[in-house]
Coordinates of C-alpha atoms and ligand atoms in Angstrom, one line a residue:
M662 CA 14.5 -69.4 -15.0
A663 CA 11.8 -72.0 -15.8
E664 CA 8.8 -71.6 -13.6
V665 CA 8.5 -74.4 -11.0
S666 CA 5.4 -76.5 -11.4
L667 CA 3.5 -77.1 -8.2
Y668 CA 2.2 -80.3 -9.8
E669 CA 5.8 -81.5 -10.6
N670 CA 6.7 -80.8 -7.0
A671 CA 3.6 -82.8 -5.8
L672 CA 4.6 -85.7 -8.0
K673 CA 8.1 -85.8 -6.5
Q674 CA 6.7 -86.1 -2.9
F675 CA 4.4 -88.9 -4.3
G676 CA 7.5 -90.5 -6.0
K677 CA 9.5 -90.7 -2.9
A678 CA 6.8 -92.7 -1.0
A679 CA 6.0 -94.7 -4.1
D680 CA 9.7 -95.7 -4.3
I681 CA 9.7 -96.8 -0.6
M682 CA 6.6 -99.0 -0.9
K683 CA 7.7 -100.3 -4.4
L684 CA 4.5 -99.2 -5.9
D685 CA 3.5 -101.2 -9.0
P686 CA 4.7 -99.2 -11.9
N687 CA 1.2 -99.5 -13.7
L688 CA -0.5 -98.1 -10.6
R689 CA 2.1 -95.3 -10.4
E690 CA 1.4 -94.4 -14.0
V691 CA -2.3 -94.2 -13.3
L692 CA -2.0 -92.3 -10.1
S693 CA 0.3 -89.7 -11.6
Y694 CA -2.3 -88.1 -13.8
P695 CA -5.6 -86.3 -12.8
K696 CA -8.6 -88.2 -14.1
R697 CA -10.4 -85.1 -15.3
E698 CA -9.5 -81.4 -15.9
L699 CA -12.3 -79.0 -17.0
T700 CA -11.4 -75.3 -17.9
V701 CA -14.2 -72.9 -18.4
N702 CA -14.3 -69.3 -19.8
F703 CA -17.5 -67.7 -18.8
P704 CA -19.0 -64.1 -19.0
V705 CA -20.3 -62.2 -16.1
R706 CA -22.3 -58.9 -16.3
M707 CA -20.6 -56.3 -14.1
D708 CA -22.6 -53.7 -12.1
D709 CA -21.6 -50.9 -14.8
G710 CA -23.2 -53.0 -17.5
S711 CA -20.0 -54.2 -19.1
I712 CA -19.4 -58.0 -19.6
K713 CA -16.1 -59.5 -18.3
V714 CA -15.0 -63.1 -19.2
F715 CA -13.4 -65.1 -16.3
T716 CA -11.5 -68.3 -16.4
G717 CA -12.0 -71.1 -14.0
H718 CA -11.0 -74.7 -13.5
R719 CA -12.3 -77.9 -11.7
V720 CA -9.9 -80.9 -11.5
Q721 CA -10.6 -84.4 -10.3
H722 CA -7.5 -86.3 -9.5
N723 CA -8.8 -89.8 -8.5
V724 CA -12.1 -91.1 -7.7
A725 CA -11.4 -94.7 -7.0
R726 CA -12.5 -94.5 -3.2
G727 CA -15.5 -92.2 -3.7
P728 CA -16.5 -88.8 -5.3
A729 CA -14.0 -86.1 -5.7
K730 CA -13.8 -83.6 -2.7
G731 CA -12.0 -80.3 -2.4
G732 CA -12.4 -76.6 -2.2
I733 CA -12.9 -73.8 -4.7
R734 CA -10.7 -70.7 -4.5
Y735 CA -11.0 -67.2 -6.0
H736 CA -7.5 -65.8 -6.4
P737 CA -5.7 -63.8 -9.2
N738 CA -2.9 -66.4 -9.2
V739 CA -5.0 -69.5 -9.8
T740 CA -3.7 -71.6 -12.6
L741 CA -4.5 -75.1 -13.8
D742 CA -1.1 -76.3 -12.7
E743 CA -1.9 -75.1 -9.1
V744 CA -5.5 -76.7 -9.1
K745 CA -4.1 -79.9 -10.3
A746 CA -1.5 -80.1 -7.4
L747 CA -4.3 -79.2 -4.9
A748 CA -6.6 -81.9 -6.2
F749 CA -3.8 -84.4 -6.1
W750 CA -3.1 -83.5 -2.4
M751 CA -6.8 -83.9 -1.6
T752 CA -6.7 -87.5 -2.7
W753 CA -4.1 -88.3 -0.1
K754 CA -5.8 -86.2 2.6
A755 CA -9.2 -88.0 2.3
A756 CA -7.4 -91.4 2.1
V757 CA -5.1 -90.9 5.1
V758 CA -8.2 -90.3 7.3
G759 CA -10.2 -93.0 5.6
I760 CA -13.1 -91.1 4.4
P761 CA -14.6 -92.4 1.1
Y762 CA -13.6 -89.5 -1.2
G763 CA -11.2 -88.9 -4.0
G764 CA -9.4 -85.6 -4.6
G765 CA -10.8 -82.6 -6.3
K766 CA -10.1 -78.9 -6.4
G767 CA -11.4 -75.8 -8.2
G768 CA -10.4 -72.2 -8.8
V769 CA -11.4 -69.0 -10.6
K770 CA -8.8 -66.5 -11.6
V771 CA -10.1 -63.4 -10.1
D772 CA -9.3 -60.9 -7.4
P773 CA -12.7 -60.7 -5.6
S774 CA -11.8 -57.8 -3.3
P775 CA -13.0 -55.0 -5.7
L776 CA -16.1 -56.8 -6.7
S777 CA -19.6 -56.2 -5.3
I778 CA -21.7 -58.7 -3.6
G779 CA -23.8 -58.9 -6.7
E780 CA -20.9 -59.5 -9.0
I781 CA -19.5 -62.2 -6.8
E782 CA -22.9 -63.8 -6.7
R783 CA -23.3 -63.7 -10.4
L784 CA -19.7 -65.0 -11.0
S785 CA -20.3 -67.8 -8.4
R786 CA -23.6 -68.9 -9.9
R787 CA -22.4 -68.9 -13.5
F788 CA -19.2 -70.6 -12.6
F789 CA -21.1 -73.4 -10.8
S790 CA -23.5 -73.8 -13.8
E791 CA -20.4 -74.1 -16.0
I792 CA -18.9 -77.0 -14.0
Q793 CA -22.3 -78.6 -13.3
M794 CA -21.6 -81.3 -15.8
I795 CA -18.9 -82.8 -13.6
V796 CA -19.9 -81.9 -10.0
G797 CA -22.8 -83.5 -8.1
E798 CA -23.5 -85.1 -4.7
D799 CA -22.2 -88.5 -5.9
K800 CA -19.6 -87.2 -8.4
D801 CA -17.7 -84.2 -6.9
I802 CA -18.4 -82.1 -3.8
P803 CA -16.8 -78.7 -3.7
A804 CA -16.2 -76.6 -0.4
P805 CA -14.9 -73.3 0.7
D806 CA -11.2 -72.4 0.2
V807 CA -9.2 -69.1 -0.2
N808 CA -11.6 -66.2 -0.6
T809 CA -14.8 -68.3 -0.7
N810 CA -17.3 -68.8 2.2
A811 CA -20.5 -70.2 3.5
Q812 CA -22.5 -67.7 1.5
I813 CA -21.0 -68.5 -1.7
M814 CA -21.6 -72.3 -1.0
A815 CA -25.3 -71.5 -0.3
W816 CA -25.3 -69.8 -3.8
Y817 CA -23.6 -72.9 -5.4
M818 CA -26.1 -75.2 -3.7
D819 CA -29.1 -73.0 -4.8
T820 CA -27.7 -72.7 -8.4
Y821 CA -27.4 -76.5 -8.7
S822 CA -30.8 -77.1 -7.1
M823 CA -32.5 -74.6 -9.4
N824 CA -31.0 -76.3 -12.4
M825 CA -31.9 -79.8 -11.1
G826 CA -35.5 -78.8 -10.1
H827 CA -35.1 -79.8 -6.5
S828 CA -32.9 -79.1 -3.5
V829 CA -29.6 -81.0 -3.4
L830 CA -27.9 -80.3 -0.1
G831 CA -25.1 -82.8 -0.8
V832 CA -23.5 -81.0 -3.8
V833 CA -21.3 -78.8 -1.6
T834 CA -20.1 -78.6 2.0
G835 CA -19.3 -75.6 4.2
K836 CA -22.8 -74.3 3.8
P837 CA -24.4 -72.0 6.5
L838 CA -26.2 -74.0 9.2
D839 CA -29.6 -72.8 8.1
V840 CA -29.3 -74.5 4.7
G841 CA -27.8 -77.8 5.5
G842 CA -24.5 -76.9 7.2
S843 CA -23.1 -79.2 10.0
A844 CA -22.8 -78.4 13.7
G845 CA -19.0 -78.3 14.7
R846 CA -17.8 -77.3 11.1
T847 CA -16.3 -74.0 12.2
E848 CA -14.1 -75.6 14.9
A849 CA -13.4 -78.8 13.0
T850 CA -9.9 -78.1 11.8
G851 CA -8.7 -76.6 15.1
R852 CA -10.3 -79.7 16.9
G853 CA -8.5 -82.0 14.6
V854 CA -5.1 -80.1 15.4
R855 CA -5.9 -80.4 19.0
I856 CA -6.4 -84.2 18.8
A857 CA -3.3 -84.6 16.8
A858 CA -1.2 -82.6 19.3
E859 CA -2.6 -84.7 22.2
E860 CA -1.8 -88.0 20.4
G861 CA 1.6 -86.6 19.6
L862 CA 2.4 -85.9 23.1
K863 CA 1.2 -89.2 24.3
F864 CA 3.3 -90.8 21.6
M865 CA 6.4 -89.0 22.9
G866 CA 5.6 -90.3 26.4
D867 CA 4.5 -86.9 27.7
N868 CA 1.5 -86.1 29.9
P869 CA -0.5 -83.8 27.7
A870 CA -2.0 -81.9 30.6
D871 CA 1.5 -80.8 31.5
A872 CA 2.5 -79.6 28.1
T873 CA 3.3 -76.0 27.0
V874 CA 2.2 -74.9 23.5
A875 CA 3.2 -72.1 21.1
V876 CA 0.8 -71.3 18.2
Q877 CA 1.5 -69.2 15.1
G878 CA -1.6 -67.7 13.5
F879 CA -4.6 -66.9 15.6
G880 CA -7.3 -67.2 13.0
N881 CA -9.8 -70.0 12.6
V882 CA -7.3 -72.9 13.1
G883 CA -5.0 -71.4 15.6
S884 CA -7.5 -69.9 18.0
F885 CA -9.7 -73.0 18.1
A886 CA -6.8 -75.3 18.5
S887 CA -5.4 -73.2 21.3
K888 CA -8.8 -73.0 23.1
L889 CA -9.4 -76.7 22.9
L890 CA -5.9 -77.6 23.9
K891 CA -6.3 -75.4 27.0
D892 CA -10.0 -76.2 27.9
E893 CA -10.1 -79.9 27.0
V894 CA -6.5 -81.1 27.3
G895 CA -5.1 -78.8 30.1
C896 CA -2.2 -77.5 28.2
R897 CA -0.7 -74.1 28.8
I898 CA -0.6 -71.9 25.8
I899 CA 2.5 -69.8 26.4
G900 CA 2.9 -68.2 23.0
V901 CA 0.7 -66.9 20.3
S902 CA 1.1 -64.8 17.3
D903 CA -0.5 -63.4 14.1
V904 CA 0.3 -61.1 11.2
S905 CA 0.8 -58.2 13.7
G906 CA 3.4 -60.1 15.9
G907 CA 3.5 -62.3 18.9
L908 CA 2.8 -62.5 22.6
Y909 CA 4.4 -64.6 25.5
N910 CA 3.0 -65.4 28.8
P911 CA 4.8 -68.2 30.8
D912 CA 1.7 -68.8 32.9
G913 CA -0.5 -69.5 29.8
F914 CA -3.0 -67.3 28.1
D915 CA -6.7 -67.1 29.0
I916 CA -7.7 -68.0 25.4
D917 CA -11.4 -66.9 25.6
D918 CA -10.3 -63.5 26.8
L919 CA -7.7 -63.2 24.0
I920 CA -10.3 -64.3 21.3
R921 CA -12.6 -61.6 22.8
Y922 CA -9.8 -59.0 22.4
R923 CA -9.0 -60.2 18.9
D924 CA -12.6 -60.0 17.9
E925 CA -12.9 -56.3 19.1
N926 CA -9.5 -55.3 17.6
K927 CA -9.8 -55.8 13.8
A928 CA -8.9 -59.6 14.1
L929 CA -5.4 -58.8 15.7
I930 CA -3.9 -59.7 19.0
K931 CA -1.6 -56.8 18.9
G932 CA -1.7 -54.7 22.2
Y933 CA -3.2 -57.4 24.3
P934 CA -2.1 -56.4 27.7
K935 CA -1.7 -59.8 29.4
G936 CA 1.5 -60.9 27.8
E937 CA 4.9 -59.8 26.6
A938 CA 5.4 -58.6 22.9
I939 CA 7.6 -60.9 20.9
T940 CA 8.2 -61.3 17.1
N941 CA 7.1 -64.2 15.0
D942 CA 10.7 -65.5 15.0
D943 CA 10.7 -65.5 18.8
L944 CA 7.5 -67.5 18.6
L945 CA 9.0 -70.1 16.5
A946 CA 12.1 -70.4 18.7
M947 CA 10.0 -70.6 21.9
D948 CA 10.9 -73.3 24.4
A949 CA 7.5 -75.0 24.3
D950 CA 6.7 -78.7 24.1
V951 CA 4.5 -78.3 21.0
L952 CA 4.8 -75.8 18.2
I953 CA 1.7 -75.3 16.0
P954 CA 2.3 -73.4 12.8
A955 CA -1.3 -72.4 11.8
A956 CA -0.7 -69.3 9.6
L957 CA 0.9 -69.5 6.2
E958 CA 2.9 -71.9 4.0
N959 CA 6.7 -71.7 4.2
A960 CA 6.6 -70.2 7.8
I961 CA 9.5 -72.4 8.9
D962 CA 12.4 -72.1 6.4
E963 CA 16.2 -72.7 6.2
N964 CA 16.8 -69.4 8.2
N965 CA 14.7 -70.1 11.3
A966 CA 14.3 -73.9 11.4
K967 CA 17.6 -74.3 13.3
D968 CA 16.2 -72.1 16.2
V969 CA 13.1 -74.3 16.8
R970 CA 13.2 -75.7 20.2
A971 CA 9.8 -77.6 20.5
R972 CA 10.0 -81.3 20.4
I973 CA 6.7 -81.7 18.5
I974 CA 5.5 -79.7 15.5
V975 CA 1.8 -80.1 14.6
E976 CA 1.2 -78.6 11.1
G977 CA -2.2 -76.8 11.3
A978 CA -1.4 -74.8 8.1
N979 CA -0.8 -76.4 4.8
G980 CA 2.9 -76.5 3.9
P981 CA 4.3 -74.6 6.8
M982 CA 7.8 -76.0 6.3
T983 CA 10.0 -75.6 3.2
P984 CA 11.8 -78.8 2.1
E985 CA 15.1 -77.3 3.4
A986 CA 13.6 -76.6 6.8
E987 CA 12.2 -80.1 6.9
D988 CA 15.7 -81.5 6.5
I989 CA 16.9 -79.3 9.4
I990 CA 13.9 -80.3 11.7
A991 CA 14.5 -84.0 10.8
E992 CA 18.2 -83.8 12.0
K993 CA 16.9 -82.2 15.3
D994 CA 14.8 -85.3 15.8
I995 CA 11.7 -83.1 16.1
F996 CA 8.5 -85.3 15.9
V997 CA 6.2 -83.8 13.1
V998 CA 2.5 -84.4 12.6
P999 CA 2.2 -83.6 8.9
D1000 CA -0.4 -81.0 7.4
F1001 CA -2.7 -83.4 5.6
L1002 CA -3.1 -85.5 8.8
A1003 CA -3.0 -82.8 11.4
N1004 CA -5.5 -80.4 9.6
A1005 CA -7.8 -83.0 8.2
G1006 CA -10.6 -82.4 10.9
G1007 CA -12.1 -79.9 8.4
V1008 CA -12.6 -82.3 5.6
V1009 CA -13.8 -85.0 8.0
V1010 CA -16.6 -82.7 9.3
S1011 CA -17.3 -81.8 5.7
Y1012 CA -17.8 -85.5 5.1
F1013 CA -20.3 -85.6 8.0
E1014 CA -22.1 -82.6 6.4
W1015 CA -22.3 -84.4 3.2
V1016 CA -23.7 -87.6 4.9
Q1017 CA -26.2 -85.5 6.8
G1018 CA -27.3 -83.7 3.6
L1019 CA -27.8 -86.9 1.7
Q1020 CA -30.0 -88.4 4.5
W1021 CA -31.7 -85.0 5.4
Y1022 CA -31.0 -86.0 9.0
F1023 CA -28.9 -83.8 11.1
W1024 CA -26.7 -84.9 14.1
D1025 CA -26.0 -83.0 17.2
L1026 CA -22.7 -81.4 18.0
E1027 CA -21.7 -84.2 20.5
D1028 CA -22.1 -87.0 17.8
I1029 CA -19.9 -84.9 15.4
R1030 CA -17.2 -84.4 18.0
K1031 CA -17.1 -88.0 19.0
A1032 CA -17.0 -89.2 15.4
L1033 CA -14.2 -86.7 14.5
H1034 CA -12.2 -87.8 17.6
K1035 CA -12.5 -91.4 16.6
I1036 CA -11.3 -90.8 13.0
M1037 CA -8.5 -88.5 14.0
K1038 CA -7.2 -90.9 16.7
E1039 CA -7.4 -94.0 14.4
S1040 CA -5.7 -92.1 11.5
F1041 CA -2.8 -90.9 13.8
S1042 CA -2.3 -94.5 15.0
S1043 CA -2.2 -95.9 11.4
V1044 CA 0.5 -93.4 10.4
V1045 CA 2.6 -94.0 13.5
N1046 CA 2.5 -97.8 12.9
T1047 CA 3.4 -97.3 9.3
A1048 CA 6.4 -94.9 10.2
R1049 CA 7.6 -97.6 12.6
K1050 CA 7.1 -100.4 10.0
Y1051 CA 9.1 -98.6 7.3
D1052 CA 11.5 -96.8 9.7
T1053 CA 10.5 -93.5 8.1
D1054 CA 9.3 -90.0 9.1
M1055 CA 5.7 -89.2 9.8
R1056 CA 5.1 -87.4 6.5
T1057 CA 6.3 -90.1 4.3
A1058 CA 4.4 -92.6 6.4
A1059 CA 1.2 -90.6 5.9
Y1060 CA 1.8 -90.8 2.1
L1061 CA 2.5 -94.5 2.4
V1062 CA -0.8 -95.1 4.2
S1063 CA -2.8 -93.0 1.7
I1064 CA -1.2 -94.3 -1.5
E1065 CA -1.7 -97.9 -0.2
R1066 CA -5.3 -97.2 0.2
V1067 CA -5.9 -95.5 -3.2
A1068 CA -3.7 -98.0 -5.0
T1069 CA -5.7 -100.9 -3.5
A1070 CA -9.0 -99.4 -4.5
T1071 CA -7.7 -98.6 -8.0
R1072 CA -6.3 -102.2 -8.3
L1073 CA -9.6 -103.8 -7.0
R1074 CA -11.7 -101.8 -9.4
G1075 CA -9.5 -102.7 -12.3
I1076 CA -8.9 -100.9 -15.5
Y1077 CA -12.0 -100.4 -17.6
P1078 CA -12.8 -101.9 -20.0
Ligands
NAD1804 P1 -7.3 -67.4 9.0 O1 -7.3 -66.5 7.9 O2 -8.6 -67.5 9.8 O3 -6.1 -67.1 10.0 C1 -4.8 -66.9 9.6 C2 -4.0 -66.4 10.8 O4 -2.7 -66.3 10.3 C3 -4.4 -65.0 11.2 O5 -4.3 -64.9 12.6 C4 -3.3 -64.1 10.5 O6 -3.1 -62.9 11.2 C5 -2.2 -65.0 10.6 N1 -1.0 -64.6 9.8 C6 -1.1 -64.2 8.5 N2 0.1 -63.9 8.0 C7 1.0 -64.2 9.1 C8 2.4 -63.9 9.2 N3 3.1 -63.5 8.1 N4 3.0 -64.4 10.4 C9 2.2 -64.8 11.3 N5 0.8 -64.9 11.3 C10 0.3 -64.6 10.2 O7 -7.0 -68.7 8.3 P2 -7.3 -70.2 8.8 O8 -8.5 -70.7 8.3 O9 -7.0 -70.3 10.2 O10 -6.1 -71.1 8.0 C11 -4.8 -71.1 8.5 C12 -3.9 -72.2 7.8 O11 -4.6 -73.4 7.9 C13 -3.8 -72.0 6.3 O12 -2.6 -72.6 5.9 C14 -5.0 -72.9 5.8 O13 -4.7 -73.3 4.4 C15 -4.9 -73.9 6.7 N6 -6.1 -74.8 6.8 C16 -7.3 -74.3 7.2 C17 -8.4 -75.0 7.2 C18 -9.7 -74.4 7.7 O14 -10.7 -75.3 7.9 N7 -9.8 -73.2 8.1 C19 -8.3 -76.4 6.9 C20 -7.2 -77.0 6.4 C21 -6.1 -76.2 6.4

């Protein structure tokens, strides 16, 4: 069987929205290609003295609205096709929340788990030097992704700064707080999910303070979304799960207590005493007002979609529903806040980090939270209004909003020369 190209799949989603909005065929042609693809093969000296060559990519899909933005991942399955698709999606994610970025993504084909810290540092510094010709604070701004973290971003920033001869904070985001990171970055994606859930409940005519919520995945996104929905909105979090299984408590969990338990138990919630043990499938089928898949892609598939009872799904994870599941969920009239809107809080606060780095002026946490709230609320409204205008679902509407913005910028800038 021919291998399915992730990029071809991404183009199909784009094509569906482009058809609905009757996108000018010339713009469709331009937006169907990444602007720039760089592949580098680079040597790294390993601890035993041997030299290994690694392959990495950096792709910029579209930069009509601003510099490219997107993470860099370290994973053995990284391919150029995957990086192209991820860069393509970043274009729409930045556009749907209206921040002045285009889409970019990078990756190195490597399993970092057996590497020493020193090997990871040398690999990171050499890779960043190799892609230096296309990245930069006004060109392309990477960030963490799968298997990369704040320490690696600090090495990237330092490498670029060494090569330039002066510190350049704005070249990457997701840095540690002590070297130009932003307040509120860690909670940002969960906070964005909390805002999307509250707006979804209001849209459905519910009082958010009375809502019950089930959350799959209790990592960065799931635990912050749970905590903030409970503390700030007043929701009852009646179900949570992670890779070790799920828990049910009809009275609602004490999320701070559960986070403490998780942190003392190898990052797992298994065995937490104040809840009934359930499976991940039970969690997805829970009778809650809101379901937040915040673990993995394809968690909701054609087998379990029919059992979903929530009236609202807020996609914290990227791609948590298969296309087959999505059809079933649509038939059940469940209101879905799509991933690239619901989980955009992280990239929005990355944007704030970049702005702060460019100005060497740092905001306090309250300013960050207020600005994120405003952007998430306005983005939600523009997608809802577009869904109404075109009588379509929220995911298609989110594409329509973002394609319109990128197409307009591309048209206004014109084709050079
Ligand atoms: P994380 O590693 O901190 O947490 C992942 C959680 O999912 C863990 O609790 C883990 O136990 C659980 N999990 C893993 N496999 C599972 C399974 N089979 N069933 C149930 N639970 C399972 O990751 P994260 O940063 O919270 O990211 C979660 C999702 O959100 C991913 O899809 C990620 O791409 C997406 N996302 C994250 C961010 C961010 O800023 N962290 C931004 C945008 C999107």
